[in-house]
mmCIF file of N, CA and C in Angstrom:
data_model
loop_
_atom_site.group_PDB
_atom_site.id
_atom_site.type_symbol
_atom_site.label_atom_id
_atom_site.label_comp_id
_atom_site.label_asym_id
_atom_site.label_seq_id
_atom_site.Cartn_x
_atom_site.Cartn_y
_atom_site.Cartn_z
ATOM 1 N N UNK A 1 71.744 103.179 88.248
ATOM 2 C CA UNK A 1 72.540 102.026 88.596
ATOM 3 C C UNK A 1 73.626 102.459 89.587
ATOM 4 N N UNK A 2 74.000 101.922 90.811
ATOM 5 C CA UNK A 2 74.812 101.808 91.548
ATOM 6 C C UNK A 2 75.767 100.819 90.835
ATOM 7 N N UNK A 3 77.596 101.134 91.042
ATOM 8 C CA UNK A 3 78.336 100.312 90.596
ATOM 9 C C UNK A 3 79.777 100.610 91.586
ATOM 10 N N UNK A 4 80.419 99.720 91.321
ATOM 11 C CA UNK A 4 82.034 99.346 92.224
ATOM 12 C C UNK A 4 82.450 99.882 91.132
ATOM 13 N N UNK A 5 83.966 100.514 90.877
ATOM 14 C CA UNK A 5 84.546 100.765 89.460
ATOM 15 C C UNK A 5 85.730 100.280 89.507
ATOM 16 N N UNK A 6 85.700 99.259 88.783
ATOM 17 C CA UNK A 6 87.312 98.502 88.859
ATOM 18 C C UNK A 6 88.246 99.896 88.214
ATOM 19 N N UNK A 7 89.646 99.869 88.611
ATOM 20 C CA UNK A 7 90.733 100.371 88.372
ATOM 21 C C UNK A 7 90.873 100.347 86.836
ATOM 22 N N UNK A 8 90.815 99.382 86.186
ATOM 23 C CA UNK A 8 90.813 99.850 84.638
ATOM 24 C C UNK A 8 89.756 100.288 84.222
ATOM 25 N N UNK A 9 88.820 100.403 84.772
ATOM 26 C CA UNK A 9 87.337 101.846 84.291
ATOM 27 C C UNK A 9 87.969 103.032 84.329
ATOM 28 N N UNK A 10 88.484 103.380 86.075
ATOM 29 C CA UNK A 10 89.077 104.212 86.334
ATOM 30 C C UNK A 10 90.400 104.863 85.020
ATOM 31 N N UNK A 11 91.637 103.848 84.888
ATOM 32 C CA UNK A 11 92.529 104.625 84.206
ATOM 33 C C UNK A 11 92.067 104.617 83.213
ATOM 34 N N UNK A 12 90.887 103.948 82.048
ATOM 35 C CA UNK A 12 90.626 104.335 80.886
ATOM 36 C C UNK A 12 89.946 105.729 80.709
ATOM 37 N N UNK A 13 89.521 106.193 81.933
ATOM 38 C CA UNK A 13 88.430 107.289 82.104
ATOM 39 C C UNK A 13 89.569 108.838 82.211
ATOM 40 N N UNK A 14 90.912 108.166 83.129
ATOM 41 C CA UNK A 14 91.826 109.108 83.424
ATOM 42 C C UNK A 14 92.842 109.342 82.086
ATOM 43 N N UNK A 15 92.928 108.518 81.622
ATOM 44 C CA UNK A 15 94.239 108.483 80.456
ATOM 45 C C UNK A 15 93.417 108.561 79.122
ATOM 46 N N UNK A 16 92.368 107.860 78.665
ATOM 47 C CA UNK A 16 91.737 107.639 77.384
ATOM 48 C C UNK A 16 92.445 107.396 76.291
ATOM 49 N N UNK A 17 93.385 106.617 76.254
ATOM 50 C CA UNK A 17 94.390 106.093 75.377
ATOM 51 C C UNK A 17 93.447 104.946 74.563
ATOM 52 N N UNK A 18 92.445 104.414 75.217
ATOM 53 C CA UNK A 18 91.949 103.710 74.202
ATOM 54 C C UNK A 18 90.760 104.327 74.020
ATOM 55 N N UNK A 19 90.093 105.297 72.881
ATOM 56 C CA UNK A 19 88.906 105.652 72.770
ATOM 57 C C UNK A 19 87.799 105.643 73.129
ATOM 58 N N UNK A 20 87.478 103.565 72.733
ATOM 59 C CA UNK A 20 86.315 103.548 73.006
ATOM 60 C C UNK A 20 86.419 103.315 74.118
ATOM 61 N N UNK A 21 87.148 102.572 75.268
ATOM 62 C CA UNK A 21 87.029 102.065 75.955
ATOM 63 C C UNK A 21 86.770 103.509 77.458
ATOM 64 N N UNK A 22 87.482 104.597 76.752
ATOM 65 C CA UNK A 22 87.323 105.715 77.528
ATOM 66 C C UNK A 22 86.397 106.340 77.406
ATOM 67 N N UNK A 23 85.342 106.362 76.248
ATOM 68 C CA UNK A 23 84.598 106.630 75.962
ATOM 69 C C UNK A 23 83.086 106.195 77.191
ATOM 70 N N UNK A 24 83.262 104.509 77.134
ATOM 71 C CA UNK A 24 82.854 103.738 77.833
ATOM 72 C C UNK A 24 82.486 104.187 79.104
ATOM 73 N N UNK A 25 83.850 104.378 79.994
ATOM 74 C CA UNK A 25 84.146 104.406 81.275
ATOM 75 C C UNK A 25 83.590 105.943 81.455
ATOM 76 N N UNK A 26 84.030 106.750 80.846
ATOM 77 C CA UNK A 26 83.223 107.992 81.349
ATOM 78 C C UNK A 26 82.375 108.466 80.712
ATOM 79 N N UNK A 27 81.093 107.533 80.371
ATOM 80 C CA UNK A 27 79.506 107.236 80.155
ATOM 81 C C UNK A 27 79.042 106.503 81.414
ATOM 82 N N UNK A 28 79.462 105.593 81.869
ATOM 83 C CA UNK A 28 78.893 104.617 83.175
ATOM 84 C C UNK A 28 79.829 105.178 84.129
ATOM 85 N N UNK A 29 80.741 106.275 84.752
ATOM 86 C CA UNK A 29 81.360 107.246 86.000
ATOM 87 C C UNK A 29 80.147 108.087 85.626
ATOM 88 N N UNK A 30 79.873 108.784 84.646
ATOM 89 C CA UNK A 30 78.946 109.608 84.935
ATOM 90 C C UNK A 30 77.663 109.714 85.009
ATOM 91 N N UNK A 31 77.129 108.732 84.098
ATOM 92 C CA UNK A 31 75.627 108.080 84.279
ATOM 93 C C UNK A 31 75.089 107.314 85.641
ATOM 94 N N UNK A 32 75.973 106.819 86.401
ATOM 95 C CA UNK A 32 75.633 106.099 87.409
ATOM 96 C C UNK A 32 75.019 106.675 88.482
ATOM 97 N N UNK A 33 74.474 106.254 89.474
ATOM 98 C CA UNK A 33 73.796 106.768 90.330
ATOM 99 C C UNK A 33 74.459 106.747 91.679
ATOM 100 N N UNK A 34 75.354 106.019 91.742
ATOM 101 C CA UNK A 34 76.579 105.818 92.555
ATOM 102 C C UNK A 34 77.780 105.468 92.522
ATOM 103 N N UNK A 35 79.102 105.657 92.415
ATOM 104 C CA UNK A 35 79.945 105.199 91.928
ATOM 105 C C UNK A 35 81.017 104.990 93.288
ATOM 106 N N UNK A 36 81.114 103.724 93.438
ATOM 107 C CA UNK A 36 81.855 103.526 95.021
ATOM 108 C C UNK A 36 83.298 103.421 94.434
ATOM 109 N N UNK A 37 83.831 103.677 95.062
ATOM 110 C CA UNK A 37 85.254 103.676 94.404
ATOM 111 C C UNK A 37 86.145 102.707 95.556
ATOM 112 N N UNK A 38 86.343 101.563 95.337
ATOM 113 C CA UNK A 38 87.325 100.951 96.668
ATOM 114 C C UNK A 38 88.458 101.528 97.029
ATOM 115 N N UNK A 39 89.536 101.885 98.038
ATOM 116 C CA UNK A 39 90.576 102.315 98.581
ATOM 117 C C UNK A 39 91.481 101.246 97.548
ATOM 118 N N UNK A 40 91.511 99.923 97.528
ATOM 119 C CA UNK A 40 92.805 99.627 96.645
ATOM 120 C C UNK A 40 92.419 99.539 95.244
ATOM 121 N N UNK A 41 91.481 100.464 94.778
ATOM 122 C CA UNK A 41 91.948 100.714 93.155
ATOM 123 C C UNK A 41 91.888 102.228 93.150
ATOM 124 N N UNK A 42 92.053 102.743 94.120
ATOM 125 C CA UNK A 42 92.554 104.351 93.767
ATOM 126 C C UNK A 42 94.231 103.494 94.035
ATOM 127 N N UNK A 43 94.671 103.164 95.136
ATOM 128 C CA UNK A 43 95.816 102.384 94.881
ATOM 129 C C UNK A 43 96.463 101.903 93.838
ATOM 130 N N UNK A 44 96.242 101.033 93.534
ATOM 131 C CA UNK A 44 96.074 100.296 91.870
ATOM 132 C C UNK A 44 96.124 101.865 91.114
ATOM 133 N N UNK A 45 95.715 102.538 90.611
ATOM 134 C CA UNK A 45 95.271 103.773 90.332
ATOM 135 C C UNK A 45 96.388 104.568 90.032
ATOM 136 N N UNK A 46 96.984 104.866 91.300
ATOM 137 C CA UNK A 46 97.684 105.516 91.250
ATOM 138 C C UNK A 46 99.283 105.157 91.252
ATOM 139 N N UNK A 47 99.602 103.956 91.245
ATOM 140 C CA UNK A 47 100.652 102.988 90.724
ATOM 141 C C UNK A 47 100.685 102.417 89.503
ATOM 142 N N UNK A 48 99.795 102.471 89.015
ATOM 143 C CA UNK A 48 99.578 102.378 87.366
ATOM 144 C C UNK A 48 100.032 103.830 86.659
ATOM 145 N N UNK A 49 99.180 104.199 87.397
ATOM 146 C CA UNK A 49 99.425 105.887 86.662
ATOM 147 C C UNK A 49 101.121 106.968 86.577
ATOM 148 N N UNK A 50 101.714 106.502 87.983
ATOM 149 C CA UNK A 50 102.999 106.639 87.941
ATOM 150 C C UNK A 50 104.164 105.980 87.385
ATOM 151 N N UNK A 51 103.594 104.656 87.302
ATOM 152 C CA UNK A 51 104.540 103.762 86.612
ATOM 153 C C UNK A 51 104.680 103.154 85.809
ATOM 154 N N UNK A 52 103.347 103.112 84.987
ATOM 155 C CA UNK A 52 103.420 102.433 83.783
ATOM 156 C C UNK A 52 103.344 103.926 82.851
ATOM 157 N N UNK A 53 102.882 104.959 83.495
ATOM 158 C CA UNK A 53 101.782 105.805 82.396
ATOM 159 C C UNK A 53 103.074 107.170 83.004
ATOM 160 N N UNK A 54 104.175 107.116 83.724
ATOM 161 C CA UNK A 54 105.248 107.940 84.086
ATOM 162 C C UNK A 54 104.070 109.433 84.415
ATOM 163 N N UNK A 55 103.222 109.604 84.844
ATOM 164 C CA UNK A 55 102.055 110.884 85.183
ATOM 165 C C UNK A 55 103.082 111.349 86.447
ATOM 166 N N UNK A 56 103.128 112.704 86.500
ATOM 167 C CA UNK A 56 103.927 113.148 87.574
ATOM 168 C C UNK A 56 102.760 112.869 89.353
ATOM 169 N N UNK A 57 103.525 112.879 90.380
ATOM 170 C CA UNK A 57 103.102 112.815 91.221
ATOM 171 C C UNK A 57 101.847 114.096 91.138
ATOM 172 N N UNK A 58 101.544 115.574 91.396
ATOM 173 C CA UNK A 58 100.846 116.680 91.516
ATOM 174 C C UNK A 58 99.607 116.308 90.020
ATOM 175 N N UNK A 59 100.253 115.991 88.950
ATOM 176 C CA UNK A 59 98.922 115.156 88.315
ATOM 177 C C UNK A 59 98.289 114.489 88.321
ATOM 178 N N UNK A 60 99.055 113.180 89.252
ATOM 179 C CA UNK A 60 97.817 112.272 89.812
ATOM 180 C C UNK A 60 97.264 112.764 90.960
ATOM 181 N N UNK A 61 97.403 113.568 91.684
ATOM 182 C CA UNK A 61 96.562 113.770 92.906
ATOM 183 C C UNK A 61 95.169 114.862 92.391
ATOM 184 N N UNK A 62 95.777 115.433 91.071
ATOM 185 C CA UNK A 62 94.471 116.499 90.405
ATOM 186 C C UNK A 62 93.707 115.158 89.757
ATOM 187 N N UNK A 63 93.972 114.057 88.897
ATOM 188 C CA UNK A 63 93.211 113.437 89.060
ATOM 189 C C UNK A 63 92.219 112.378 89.764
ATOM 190 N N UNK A 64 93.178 112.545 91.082
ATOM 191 C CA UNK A 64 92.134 111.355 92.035
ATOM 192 C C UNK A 64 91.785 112.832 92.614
ATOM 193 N N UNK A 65 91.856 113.868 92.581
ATOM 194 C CA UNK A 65 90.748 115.087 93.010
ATOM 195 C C UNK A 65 89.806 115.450 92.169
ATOM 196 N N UNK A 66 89.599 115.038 90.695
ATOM 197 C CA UNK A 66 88.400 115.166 89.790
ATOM 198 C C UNK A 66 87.291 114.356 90.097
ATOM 199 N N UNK A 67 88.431 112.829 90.706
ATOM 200 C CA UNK A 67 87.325 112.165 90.680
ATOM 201 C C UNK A 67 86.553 112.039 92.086
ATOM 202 N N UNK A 68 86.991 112.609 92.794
ATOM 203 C CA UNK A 68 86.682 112.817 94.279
ATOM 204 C C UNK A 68 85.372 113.798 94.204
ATOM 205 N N UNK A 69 85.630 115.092 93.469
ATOM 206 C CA UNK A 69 84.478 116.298 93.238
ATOM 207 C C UNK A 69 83.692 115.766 92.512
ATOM 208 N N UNK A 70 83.290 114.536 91.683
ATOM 209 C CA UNK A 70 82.043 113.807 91.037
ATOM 210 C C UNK A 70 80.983 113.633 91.979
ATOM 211 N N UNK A 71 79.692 114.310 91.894
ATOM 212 C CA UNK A 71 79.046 114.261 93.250
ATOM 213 C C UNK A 71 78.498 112.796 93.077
ATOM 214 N N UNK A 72 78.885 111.947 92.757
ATOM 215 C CA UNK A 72 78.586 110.618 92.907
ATOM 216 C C UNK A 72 78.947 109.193 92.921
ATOM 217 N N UNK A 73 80.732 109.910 93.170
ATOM 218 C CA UNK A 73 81.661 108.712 93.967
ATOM 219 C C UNK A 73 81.363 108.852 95.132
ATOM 220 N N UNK A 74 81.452 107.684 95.898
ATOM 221 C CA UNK A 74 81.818 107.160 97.335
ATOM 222 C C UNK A 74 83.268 106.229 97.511
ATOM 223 N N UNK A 75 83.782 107.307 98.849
ATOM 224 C CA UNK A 75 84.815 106.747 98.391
ATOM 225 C C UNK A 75 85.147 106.604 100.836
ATOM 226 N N UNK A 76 86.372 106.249 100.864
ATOM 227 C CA UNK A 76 86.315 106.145 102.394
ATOM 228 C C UNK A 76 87.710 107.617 102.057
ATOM 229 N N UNK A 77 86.940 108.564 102.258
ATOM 230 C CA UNK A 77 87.347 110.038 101.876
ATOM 231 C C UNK A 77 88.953 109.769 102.758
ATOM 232 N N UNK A 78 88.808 109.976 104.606
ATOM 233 C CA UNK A 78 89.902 109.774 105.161
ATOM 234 C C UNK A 78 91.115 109.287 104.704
ATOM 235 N N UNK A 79 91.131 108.035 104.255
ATOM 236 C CA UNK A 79 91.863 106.865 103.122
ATOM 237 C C UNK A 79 92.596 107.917 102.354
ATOM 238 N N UNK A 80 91.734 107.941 101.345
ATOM 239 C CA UNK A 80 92.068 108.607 100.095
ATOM 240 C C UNK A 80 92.809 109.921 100.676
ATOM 241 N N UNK A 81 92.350 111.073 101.400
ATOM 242 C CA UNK A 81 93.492 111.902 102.022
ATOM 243 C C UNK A 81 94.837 111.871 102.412
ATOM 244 N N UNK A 82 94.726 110.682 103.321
ATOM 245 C CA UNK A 82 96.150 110.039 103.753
ATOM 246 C C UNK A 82 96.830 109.819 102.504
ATOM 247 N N UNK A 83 96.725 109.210 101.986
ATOM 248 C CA UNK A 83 97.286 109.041 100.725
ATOM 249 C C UNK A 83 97.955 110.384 99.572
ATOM 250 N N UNK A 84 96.558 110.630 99.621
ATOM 251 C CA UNK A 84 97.163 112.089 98.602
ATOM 252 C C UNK A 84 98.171 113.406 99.162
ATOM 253 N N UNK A 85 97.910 113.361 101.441
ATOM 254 C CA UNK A 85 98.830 114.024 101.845
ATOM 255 C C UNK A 85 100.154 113.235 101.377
ATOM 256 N N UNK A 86 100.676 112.001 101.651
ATOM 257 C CA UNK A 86 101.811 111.156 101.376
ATOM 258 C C UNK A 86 102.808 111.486 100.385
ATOM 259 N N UNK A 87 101.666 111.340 99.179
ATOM 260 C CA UNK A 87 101.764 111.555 97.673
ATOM 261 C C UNK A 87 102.555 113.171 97.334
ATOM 262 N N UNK A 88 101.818 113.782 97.740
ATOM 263 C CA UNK A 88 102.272 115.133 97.266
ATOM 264 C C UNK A 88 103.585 115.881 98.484
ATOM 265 N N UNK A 89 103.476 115.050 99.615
ATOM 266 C CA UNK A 89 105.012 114.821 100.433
ATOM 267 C C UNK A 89 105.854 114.613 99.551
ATOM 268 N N UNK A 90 105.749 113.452 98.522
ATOM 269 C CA UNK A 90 107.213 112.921 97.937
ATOM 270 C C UNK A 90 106.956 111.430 98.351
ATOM 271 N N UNK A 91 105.951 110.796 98.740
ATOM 272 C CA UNK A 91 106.334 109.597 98.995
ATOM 273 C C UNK A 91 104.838 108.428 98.111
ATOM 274 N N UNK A 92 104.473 107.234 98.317
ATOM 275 C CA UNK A 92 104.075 106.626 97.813
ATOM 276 C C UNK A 92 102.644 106.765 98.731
ATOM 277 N N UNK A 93 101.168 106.540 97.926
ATOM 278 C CA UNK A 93 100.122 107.040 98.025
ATOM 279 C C UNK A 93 99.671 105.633 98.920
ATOM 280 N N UNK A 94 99.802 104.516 98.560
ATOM 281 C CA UNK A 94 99.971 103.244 99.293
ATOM 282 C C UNK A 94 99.888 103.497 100.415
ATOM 283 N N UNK A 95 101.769 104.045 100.671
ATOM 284 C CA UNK A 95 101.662 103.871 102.440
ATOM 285 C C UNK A 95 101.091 104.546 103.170
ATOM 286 N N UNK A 96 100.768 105.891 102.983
ATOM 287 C CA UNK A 96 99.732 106.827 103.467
ATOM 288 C C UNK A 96 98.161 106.075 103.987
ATOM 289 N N UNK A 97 97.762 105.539 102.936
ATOM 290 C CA UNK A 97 96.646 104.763 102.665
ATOM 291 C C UNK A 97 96.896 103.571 103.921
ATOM 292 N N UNK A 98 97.531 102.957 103.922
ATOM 293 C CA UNK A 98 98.018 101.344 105.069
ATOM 294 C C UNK A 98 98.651 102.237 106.267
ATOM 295 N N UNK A 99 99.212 103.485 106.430
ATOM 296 C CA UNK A 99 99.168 104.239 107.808
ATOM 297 C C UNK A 99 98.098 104.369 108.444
ATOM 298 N N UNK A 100 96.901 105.161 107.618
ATOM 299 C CA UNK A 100 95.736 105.517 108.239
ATOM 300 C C UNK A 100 95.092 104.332 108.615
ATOM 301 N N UNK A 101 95.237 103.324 107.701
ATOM 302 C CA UNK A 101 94.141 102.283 107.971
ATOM 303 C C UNK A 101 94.462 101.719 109.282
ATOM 304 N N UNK A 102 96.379 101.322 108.897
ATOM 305 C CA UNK A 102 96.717 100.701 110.314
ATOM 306 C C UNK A 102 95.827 101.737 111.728
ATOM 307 N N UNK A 103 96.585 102.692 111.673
ATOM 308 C CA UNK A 103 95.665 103.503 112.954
ATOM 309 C C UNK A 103 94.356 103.179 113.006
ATOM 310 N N UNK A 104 93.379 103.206 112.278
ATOM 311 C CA UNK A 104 92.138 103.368 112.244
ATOM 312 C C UNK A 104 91.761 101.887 112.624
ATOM 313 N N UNK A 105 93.049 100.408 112.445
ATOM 314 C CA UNK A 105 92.203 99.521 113.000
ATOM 315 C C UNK A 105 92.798 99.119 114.636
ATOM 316 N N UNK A 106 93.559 100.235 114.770
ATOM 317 C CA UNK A 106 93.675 99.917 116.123
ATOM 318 C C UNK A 106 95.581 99.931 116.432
ATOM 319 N N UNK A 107 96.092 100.122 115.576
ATOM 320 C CA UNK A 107 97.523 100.197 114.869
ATOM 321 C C UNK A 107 98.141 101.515 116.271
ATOM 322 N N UNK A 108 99.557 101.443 116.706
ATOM 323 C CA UNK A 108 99.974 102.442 117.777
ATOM 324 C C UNK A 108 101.186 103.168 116.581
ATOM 325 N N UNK A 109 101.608 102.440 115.898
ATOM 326 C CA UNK A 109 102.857 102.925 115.221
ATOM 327 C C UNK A 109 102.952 102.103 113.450
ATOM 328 N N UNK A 110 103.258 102.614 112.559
ATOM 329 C CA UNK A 110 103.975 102.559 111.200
ATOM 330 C C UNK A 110 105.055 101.966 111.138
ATOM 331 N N UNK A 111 105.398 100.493 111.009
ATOM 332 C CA UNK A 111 106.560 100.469 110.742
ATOM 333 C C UNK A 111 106.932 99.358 109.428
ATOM 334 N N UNK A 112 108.126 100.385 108.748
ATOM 335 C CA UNK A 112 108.616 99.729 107.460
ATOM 336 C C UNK A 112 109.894 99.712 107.219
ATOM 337 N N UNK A 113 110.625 99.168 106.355
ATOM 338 C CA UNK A 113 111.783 99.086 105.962
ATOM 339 C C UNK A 113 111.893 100.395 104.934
ATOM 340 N N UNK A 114 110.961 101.014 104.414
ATOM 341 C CA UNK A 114 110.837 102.230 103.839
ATOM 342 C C UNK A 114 111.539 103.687 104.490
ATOM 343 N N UNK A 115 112.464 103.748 104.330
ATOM 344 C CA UNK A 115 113.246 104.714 104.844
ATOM 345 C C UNK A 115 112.515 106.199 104.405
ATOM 346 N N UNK A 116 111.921 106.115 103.352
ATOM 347 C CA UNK A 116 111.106 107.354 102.944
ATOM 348 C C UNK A 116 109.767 107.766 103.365
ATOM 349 N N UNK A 117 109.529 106.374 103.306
ATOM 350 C CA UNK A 117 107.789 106.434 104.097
ATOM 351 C C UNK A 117 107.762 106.794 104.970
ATOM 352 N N UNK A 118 108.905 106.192 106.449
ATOM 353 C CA UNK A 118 109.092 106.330 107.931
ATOM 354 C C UNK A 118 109.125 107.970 107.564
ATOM 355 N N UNK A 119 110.152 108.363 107.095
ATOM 356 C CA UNK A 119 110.588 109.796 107.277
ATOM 357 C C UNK A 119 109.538 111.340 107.226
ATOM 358 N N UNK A 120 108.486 110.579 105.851
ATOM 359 C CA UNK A 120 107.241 111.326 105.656
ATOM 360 C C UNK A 120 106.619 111.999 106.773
ATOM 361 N N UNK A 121 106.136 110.487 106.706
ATOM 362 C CA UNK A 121 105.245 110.134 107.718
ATOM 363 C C UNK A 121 105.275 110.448 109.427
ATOM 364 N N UNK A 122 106.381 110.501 109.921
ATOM 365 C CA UNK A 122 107.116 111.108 111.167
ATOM 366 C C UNK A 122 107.066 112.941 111.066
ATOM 367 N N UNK A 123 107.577 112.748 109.768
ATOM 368 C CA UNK A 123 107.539 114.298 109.303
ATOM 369 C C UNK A 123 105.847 115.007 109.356
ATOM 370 N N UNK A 124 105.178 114.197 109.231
ATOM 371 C CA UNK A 124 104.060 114.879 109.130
ATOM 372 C C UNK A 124 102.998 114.586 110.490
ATOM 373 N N UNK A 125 103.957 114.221 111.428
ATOM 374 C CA UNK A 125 103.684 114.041 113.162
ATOM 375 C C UNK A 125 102.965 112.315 113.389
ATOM 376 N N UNK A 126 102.941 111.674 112.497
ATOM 377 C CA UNK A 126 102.826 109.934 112.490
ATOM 378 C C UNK A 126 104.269 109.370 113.528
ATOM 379 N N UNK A 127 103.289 108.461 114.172
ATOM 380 C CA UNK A 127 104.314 107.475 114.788
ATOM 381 C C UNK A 127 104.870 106.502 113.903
ATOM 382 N N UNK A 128 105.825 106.221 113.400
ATOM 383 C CA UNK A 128 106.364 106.003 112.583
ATOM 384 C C UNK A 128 107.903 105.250 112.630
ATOM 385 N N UNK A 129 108.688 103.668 112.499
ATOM 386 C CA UNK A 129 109.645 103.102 113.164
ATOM 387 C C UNK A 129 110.013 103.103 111.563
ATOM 388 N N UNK A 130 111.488 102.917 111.463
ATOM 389 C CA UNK A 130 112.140 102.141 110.653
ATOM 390 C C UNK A 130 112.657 100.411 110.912
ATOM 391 N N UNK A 131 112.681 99.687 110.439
ATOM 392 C CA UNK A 131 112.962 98.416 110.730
ATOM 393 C C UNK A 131 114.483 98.332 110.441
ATOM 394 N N UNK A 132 115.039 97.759 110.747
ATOM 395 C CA UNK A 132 116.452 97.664 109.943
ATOM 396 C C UNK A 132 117.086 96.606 109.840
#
C-alpha cells in the first residue's frame, strides 16, 4: 500500500504516548510500500513537537532524520533540509521551509517581520529583508 501520513500518524509514531495508537502508526510507516510525507505535516510536526510536547530543537531534527532514513518515505528532501538547516540555527523549521519554497517558486528575497528568521537566514547567505 502506498499512503500520505497525516501529522498525527506521524507524532503518534514519534512520541507513542498513546500505545495503541503508536502501535498503529508504526505498523502502517513501516509496512507500507510508500510513505509520502507532505512538507506541511513535517511542519505541523515539528510545531507540535516543540510546543505542545516542549522536545528540544536537536531532538526534533534526529527525529524528522529517522524518519527521513526509512527507505520508504518520500518526502520533497530540499524542503525538509531548509528547514532542519533553520531549525538547528536557532530558528523556526517553518520559515526555512517557506524560504526555500519562496525561492524555488520564483521568490528574489525573504521577507518577514521575524527579526530572527531575517537574521538566520541572511546569516546563512539568504536574501533576506526585515519589514518594519
Amino acid at each position: 500500500m502506498k499512503i500520505a501520513a497525516d501529522t498525527n500518524v506521524l507524532l503518534r509514531a514519534v512520541i507513542g504516548d498513546d500505545e495503541g495508537q503508536a502501535v498503529a502508526a508504526r505498523a502502517v510507516l513501516a509496512n507500507a510500500e510508500l510513505v509520502a510525507i507532505p512538507i506541511s505535516a513535517f511542519c505541523e510536526l515539528v510545531w507540535v513537537l516543540g510546543q505542545s510536547y516542549r522536545v528540544s530543537a536537536p531532538d526534533i531534527a534526529a527525529a524528522v532524520r529517522v524518519l527521513l532514513a526509512s527507505g520508504n518515505v518520500v518526502v520533497d528532501l530540499p524542503a525538509v533540509e531548509a528547514g532542519l538547516r533553520l531549525l538547528e540555527a536557532g530558528g523556526d523549521f517553518a520559515d526555512g521551509v517557506i524560504a526555500h519554497e519562496g525561492r524555488w517558486l520564483g521568490a528574489e528575497v525573504f521577507v518577514s517581520f521575524d527579526r530572527r528568521a531575517v537574521k538566520l537566514l541572511a546569516a546563512a547567505g539568504e536574501k533576506a529583508e526585515l519589514l518594519a
